[in-house]
């Protein structure tokens, strides 16, 4: 990802032209045959400007970003309450935006090892490496799931063996996708593509997570009406929050 600052901007606002080449590894495995930018990659763009984040107050991911899209990032703040606001647009249309919390000083992550889980089968999750973060199911019920996850060392957001803590949100979203597939009652087979469309009141106890070390993620269904669902999520004992997901139906 390349950011080029645009000098003409209104007071208190910084503007950046964003280039994400079509061959960027961020699209690899997300999703095979249907590449879109992972929603949390928008937070990676914000971190390029503000530094590590300690949380997300409220972020809405409005439109998928595809290879070759032209993007512009606008950031204002931090404000007196410590928050900053961002907007990401695609060819003049809003792709996402919201309010984030730039990082306070935090210690490095100490992860509790994940329990062994049943290895995922290919029909439960549409992601492929390096985008696939969930490795197996530890336990599942009608409205909740616990999975074993791991950030691959070759993930494009890993630098020096560490990745942004918000990748725990992506891992939890993948766990939610597995829960949806396990509970599917419409007779459809094969994985369905799902989008992360919202993050609310997420907190990161650590600025970064280590790659290559298993951790547990949970997703507990709170409500919604298919294809939209709301989940409370946790990851690695260090990431908490609420996410909204949208499942792309066969007719979508």
JSON list of C-alpha atoms in Angstrom, two decimals, residues 15 21 37 47 107 119-120 149 155 169 190 228 236 240:
[
{"chain": "A", "resi": 15, "resn": "UNK", "atom": "CA", "xyz": [-5.73, 13.90, 2.59]},
{"chain": "A", "resi": 21, "resn": "UNK", "atom": "CA", "xyz": [-1.70, -2.46, -6.74]},
{"chain": "A", "resi": 37, "resn": "UNK", "atom": "CA", "xyz": [-9.56, -5.89, 0.13]},
{"chain": "A", "resi": 47, "resn": "UNK", "atom": "CA", "xyz": [-2.21, 3.27, 11.15]},
{"chain": "A", "resi": 107, "resn": "UNK", "atom": "CA", "xyz": [2.89, -3.59, 26.64]},
{"chain": "A", "resi": 119, "resn": "UNK", "atom": "CA", "xyz": [-9.26, -28.89, 11.65]},
{"chain": "A", "resi": 120, "resn": "UNK", "atom": "CA", "xyz": [-11.45, -26.89, 9.28]},
{"chain": "A", "resi": 149, "resn": "UNK", "atom": "CA", "xyz": [-6.52, -18.99, 14.98]},
{"chain": "A", "resi": 155, "resn": "UNK", "atom": "CA", "xyz": [0.59, -12.44, 6.03]},
{"chain": "A", "resi": 169, "resn": "UNK", "atom": "CA", "xyz": [-11.01, -8.71, 14.58]},
{"chain": "A", "resi": 190, "resn": "UNK", "atom": "CA", "xyz": [-19.79, -24.82, -0.01]},
{"chain": "A", "resi": 228, "resn": "UNK", "atom": "CA", "xyz": [-26.85, -9.27, 8.25]},
{"chain": "A", "resi": 236, "resn": "UNK", "atom": "CA", "xyz": [-6.22, -13.66, 21.96]},
{"chain": "A", "resi": 240, "resn": "UNK", "atom": "CA", "xyz": [-12.79, -7.30, 22.24]}
]
